[in-house]
CSV table of C-alpha atoms in Angstrom, one decimal:
chain,number,residue,atom,x,y,z
A,1,ALA,CA,83.0,177.0,22.2
A,2,GLN,CA,79.3,176.1,22.0
A,3,SER,CA,78.1,173.0,20.3
A,4,VAL,CA,75.0,171.0,19.5
A,5,ALA,CA,74.8,167.2,19.0
A,6,GLN,CA,72.0,165.4,17.3
A,7,PRO,CA,72.8,161.7,17.9
A,8,GLU,CA,70.4,160.3,15.4
A,9,ASP,CA,70.9,160.9,11.6
A,10,GLN,CA,67.4,159.5,11.0
A,11,VAL,CA,64.2,158.8,13.0
A,12,ASN,CA,61.4,156.7,11.6
A,13,VAL,CA,58.0,156.8,13.2
A,14,ALA,CA,54.5,155.5,12.2
A,15,GLU,CA,51.8,158.1,11.5
A,16,GLY,CA,49.8,158.8,14.6
A,17,ASN,CA,52.6,157.7,17.0
A,18,PRO,CA,54.5,160.1,19.2
A,19,LEU,CA,57.8,161.3,18.0
A,20,THR,CA,61.0,162.5,19.6
A,21,VAL,CA,64.1,164.1,18.0
A,22,LYS,CA,67.0,164.3,20.3
A,23,CYS,CA,69.4,167.2,20.9
A,24,THR,CA,72.1,167.8,23.5
A,25,TYR,CA,74.1,171.0,23.8
A,26,SER,CA,77.2,172.5,25.3
A,27,VAL,CA,77.4,176.2,26.0
A,28,SER,CA,78.9,178.5,28.7
A,29,GLY,CA,76.3,180.6,30.4
A,30,ASN,CA,72.6,180.5,29.9
A,31,PRO,CA,71.5,178.5,26.8
A,32,TYR,CA,69.4,180.0,24.1
A,33,LEU,CA,68.1,176.9,22.2
A,34,PHE,CA,66.2,176.6,19.0
A,35,TRP,CA,64.6,174.0,16.6
A,36,TYR,CA,64.3,174.6,12.9
A,37,VAL,CA,62.7,172.4,10.2
A,38,GLN,CA,63.8,172.2,6.6
A,39,TYR,CA,61.6,170.7,3.9
A,40,PRO,CA,63.1,169.5,0.6
A,41,ASN,CA,64.6,172.3,-1.5
A,42,ARG,CA,63.5,174.9,1.0
A,43,GLY,CA,65.1,177.2,3.5
A,44,LEU,CA,65.0,176.5,7.3
A,45,GLN,CA,61.9,177.5,9.2
A,46,PHE,CA,61.8,178.4,12.8
A,47,LEU,CA,59.8,176.0,15.0
A,48,LEU,CA,60.4,177.1,18.6
A,49,LYS,CA,62.9,178.4,21.1
A,50,TYR,CA,63.8,178.3,24.7
A,51,ILE,CA,65.2,181.4,26.3
A,52,THR,CA,64.0,181.2,29.9
A,53,GLY,CA,61.0,180.2,31.9
A,54,ASP,CA,58.9,177.0,31.5
A,55,ASN,CA,61.0,174.0,30.6
A,56,LEU,CA,58.3,172.8,28.1
A,57,VAL,CA,58.2,175.1,25.1
A,58,LYS,CA,55.4,175.0,22.6
A,59,GLY,CA,55.9,175.9,19.0
A,60,SER,CA,54.5,175.7,15.5
A,61,TYR,CA,52.6,172.7,13.9
A,62,GLY,CA,51.9,171.1,17.3
A,63,PHE,CA,55.6,170.6,18.1
A,64,GLU,CA,57.0,171.1,21.6
A,65,ALA,CA,60.4,170.8,23.2
A,66,GLU,CA,61.5,169.9,26.7
A,67,PHE,CA,64.5,171.7,28.2
A,68,ASN,CA,66.5,169.7,30.7
A,69,LYS,CA,69.3,171.7,32.3
A,70,SER,CA,70.8,168.8,34.2
A,71,GLN,CA,71.0,166.6,31.1
A,72,THR,CA,71.9,169.5,28.8
A,73,SER,CA,69.2,168.3,26.5
A,74,PHE,CA,66.5,170.0,24.4
A,75,HIS,CA,64.5,167.2,22.7
A,76,LEU,CA,61.8,167.9,20.2
A,77,LYS,CA,58.5,166.1,20.6
A,78,LYS,CA,55.1,165.8,19.1
A,79,PRO,CA,52.2,163.7,20.5
A,80,SER,CA,50.9,162.4,17.1
A,81,ALA,CA,53.1,162.4,14.0
A,82,LEU,CA,51.8,163.3,10.6
A,83,VAL,CA,53.2,162.2,7.2
A,84,SER,CA,53.6,165.9,6.4
A,85,ASP,CA,56.1,166.2,9.4
A,86,SER,CA,58.6,164.3,7.3
A,87,ALA,CA,61.6,166.7,7.0
A,88,LEU,CA,65.0,167.5,8.2
A,89,TYR,CA,65.1,168.9,11.8
A,90,PHE,CA,67.9,171.1,13.2
A,91,CYS,CA,68.7,171.9,16.8
A,92,ALA,CA,70.7,175.1,17.3
A,93,VAL,CA,72.3,177.1,20.2
A,94,ARG,CA,72.9,180.8,20.3
A,95,ASP,CA,76.0,182.4,21.8
A,96,MET,CA,76.6,185.8,23.2
A,97,SER,CA,77.3,187.3,19.8
A,98,TYR,CA,73.9,186.2,18.5
A,99,GLN,CA,75.4,183.6,16.2
A,100,LEU,CA,73.5,180.3,15.8
A,101,THR,CA,75.4,177.0,15.8
A,102,PHE,CA,73.5,174.2,14.2
A,103,GLY,CA,73.6,170.5,14.8
A,104,LYS,CA,74.1,168.1,11.8
A,105,GLY,CA,70.3,167.6,11.5
A,106,THR,CA,68.0,164.6,11.9
A,107,LYS,CA,65.9,163.3,9.1
A,108,LEU,CA,62.4,162.5,10.3
A,109,SER,CA,60.4,160.0,8.2
A,110,VAL,CA,56.8,159.5,9.2
A,111,ILE,CA,55.5,156.2,7.7
A,112,PRO,CA,51.8,156.1,6.7
B,1,ASP,CA,54.2,188.3,3.8
B,2,ALA,CA,57.8,189.3,4.6
B,3,ARG,CA,60.5,187.0,3.5
B,4,VAL,CA,64.2,186.8,2.7
B,5,THR,CA,64.8,186.8,-1.0
B,6,GLN,CA,67.8,185.1,-2.6
B,7,THR,CA,69.0,185.2,-6.2
B,8,PRO,CA,69.8,183.2,-8.1
B,9,ARG,CA,68.0,180.1,-6.9
B,10,HIS,CA,70.2,177.9,-9.1
B,11,LYS,CA,73.6,178.5,-10.6
B,12,VAL,CA,75.8,176.2,-12.7
B,13,THR,CA,79.2,177.5,-13.6
B,14,GLU,CA,82.6,176.4,-14.6
B,15,MET,CA,85.7,176.3,-12.3
B,16,GLY,CA,87.5,179.6,-12.3
B,17,GLN,CA,84.4,181.7,-12.9
B,18,GLU,CA,83.2,184.4,-10.6
B,19,VAL,CA,79.9,183.8,-8.8
B,20,THR,CA,77.8,186.4,-7.0
B,21,MET,CA,74.8,185.5,-4.8
B,22,ARG,CA,72.4,188.2,-3.6
B,23,CYS,CA,70.1,188.5,-0.6
B,24,GLN,CA,67.4,190.9,0.3
B,25,PRO,CA,66.8,190.7,4.1
B,26,ILE,CA,63.4,191.3,5.6
B,27,LEU,CA,62.8,195.1,5.9
B,28,GLY,CA,63.8,196.3,9.3
B,29,HIS,CA,66.1,193.4,10.2
B,30,ASN,CA,69.5,194.5,11.1
B,31,THR,CA,71.4,191.1,11.4
B,32,VAL,CA,72.3,189.1,8.3
B,33,PHE,CA,74.0,185.8,8.1
B,34,TRP,CA,75.4,183.7,5.3
B,35,TYR,CA,75.4,179.9,5.8
B,36,ARG,CA,76.6,177.1,3.5
B,37,GLN,CA,74.9,173.7,3.5
B,38,THR,CA,76.5,170.5,2.3
B,39,MET,CA,75.8,166.8,2.9
B,40,MET,CA,79.2,166.3,4.5
B,41,GLN,CA,79.6,169.5,6.7
B,42,GLY,CA,76.0,170.3,7.3
B,43,LEU,CA,75.3,174.0,8.0
B,44,GLU,CA,78.4,176.2,8.2
B,45,LEU,CA,78.4,179.9,9.2
B,46,LEU,CA,80.3,181.9,6.6
B,47,ALA,CA,79.7,185.5,7.6
B,48,TYR,CA,77.6,187.7,9.9
B,49,PHE,CA,76.6,191.3,9.7
B,50,ARG,CA,74.9,193.6,12.1
B,51,ASN,CA,73.8,197.1,11.0
B,52,ARG,CA,75.7,196.4,7.7
B,53,ALA,CA,79.0,196.0,9.5
B,54,PRO,CA,80.8,192.6,9.2
B,55,LEU,CA,81.2,191.2,12.7
B,56,ASP,CA,82.5,187.7,11.9
B,57,ASP,CA,83.6,186.1,8.7
B,58,SER,CA,86.0,183.6,10.2
B,59,GLY,CA,84.1,180.7,8.6
B,60,MET,CA,84.8,182.1,5.1
B,61,PRO,CA,87.8,181.2,2.9
B,62,LYS,CA,89.3,184.7,2.6
B,63,ASP,CA,91.3,184.1,-0.5
B,64,ARG,CA,88.3,183.5,-2.7
B,65,PHE,CA,85.2,184.5,-0.8
B,66,SER,CA,84.0,188.0,0.1
B,67,ALA,CA,80.8,189.2,1.7
B,68,GLU,CA,79.4,192.8,1.7
B,69,MET,CA,76.3,194.8,2.5
B,70,PRO,CA,76.3,197.8,0.2
B,71,ASP,CA,73.0,198.9,1.8
B,72,ALA,CA,70.4,197.7,4.3
B,73,THR,CA,68.4,196.0,1.6
B,74,LEU,CA,71.2,194.0,-0.1
B,75,ALA,CA,73.8,191.5,1.0
B,76,THR,CA,76.2,189.8,-1.4
B,77,LEU,CA,78.4,186.8,-1.3
B,78,LYS,CA,81.0,186.6,-4.0
B,79,ILE,CA,83.3,183.7,-4.9
B,80,GLN,CA,86.2,184.4,-7.2
B,81,PRO,CA,87.5,182.1,-8.6
B,82,SER,CA,85.0,179.3,-7.9
B,83,GLU,CA,86.1,175.7,-7.4
B,84,PRO,CA,84.2,172.4,-7.5
B,85,ARG,CA,84.4,172.1,-3.7
B,86,ASP,CA,82.3,175.3,-3.5
B,87,SER,CA,79.3,173.4,-4.8
B,88,ALA,CA,76.7,173.7,-2.1
B,89,VAL,CA,73.5,175.5,-1.1
B,90,TYR,CA,74.1,178.9,0.2
B,91,PHE,CA,71.5,180.4,2.6
B,92,CYS,CA,71.0,183.9,3.7
B,93,ALA,CA,69.2,184.6,6.9
B,94,SER,CA,68.1,187.8,8.7
B,95,GLY,CA,67.1,188.6,12.2
B,96,PRO,CA,65.0,191.3,13.8
B,97,SER,CA,66.5,194.3,15.4
B,98,GLY,CA,65.8,195.4,18.9
B,99,SER,CA,65.6,192.7,21.6
B,100,TYR,CA,67.2,190.0,19.6
B,101,THR,CA,66.7,186.5,20.9
B,102,GLY,CA,68.2,184.6,18.0
B,103,GLU,CA,65.2,183.6,15.8
B,104,LEU,CA,66.4,183.8,12.2
B,105,PHE,CA,64.4,183.9,8.9
B,106,PHE,CA,66.0,182.0,6.1
B,107,GLY,CA,65.8,182.5,2.4
B,108,GLU,CA,65.1,179.6,0.0
B,109,GLY,CA,68.8,179.3,-0.8
B,110,SER,CA,71.1,179.5,-3.8
B,111,ARG,CA,72.1,176.1,-5.1
B,112,LEU,CA,75.6,176.4,-6.7
B,113,THR,CA,77.2,173.8,-8.9
B,114,VAL,CA,80.8,174.3,-10.0
B,115,LEU,CA,81.9,172.0,-12.8
């Protein structure tokens, strides 16, 4: 069975500093990996995905993610955090039946 | 601007009552998912449809939950009878047809409180 782990419940970062939200995965076969963001009282929004190709994937709002097959990781990154980036971030993996399995989520707080 | 529409946004009901949540997927999407979000369990997949056919509802308590797609523009999730432990936010999500790589579009959710 596939799974996703987000080891940090919360990440705090100062505005303007780089941010990283960690994710590791377990899946048989080639991984299809995703990051979603959820703002308060809203649904999840797609940020980016890795299907194949370049290990560095660029997405919405200046976010990017680095796929590392040997470490089975897919960490979300941004060079300079904004206060408006404060939200709940979910990593997800897709299986052969197209179902997405989500991690528990990481709350990102960007401090002014 | 295409979006997934869910109704109601908020529902407060008493234990034992029937609850029906509705979802209008994005036009042309042929995969529909129901997820439940709670603080304790996070996001749980309840049911999954492709081309209106249920493919997986193993995450759903069968004795009280049911999910259907009467047509391509409507998905429903019904709880009968409802219990306090069903209190959660229920999300519907739809995905594009064709070469499907897993990106889902979520609705704003239906927040259910069962007293």
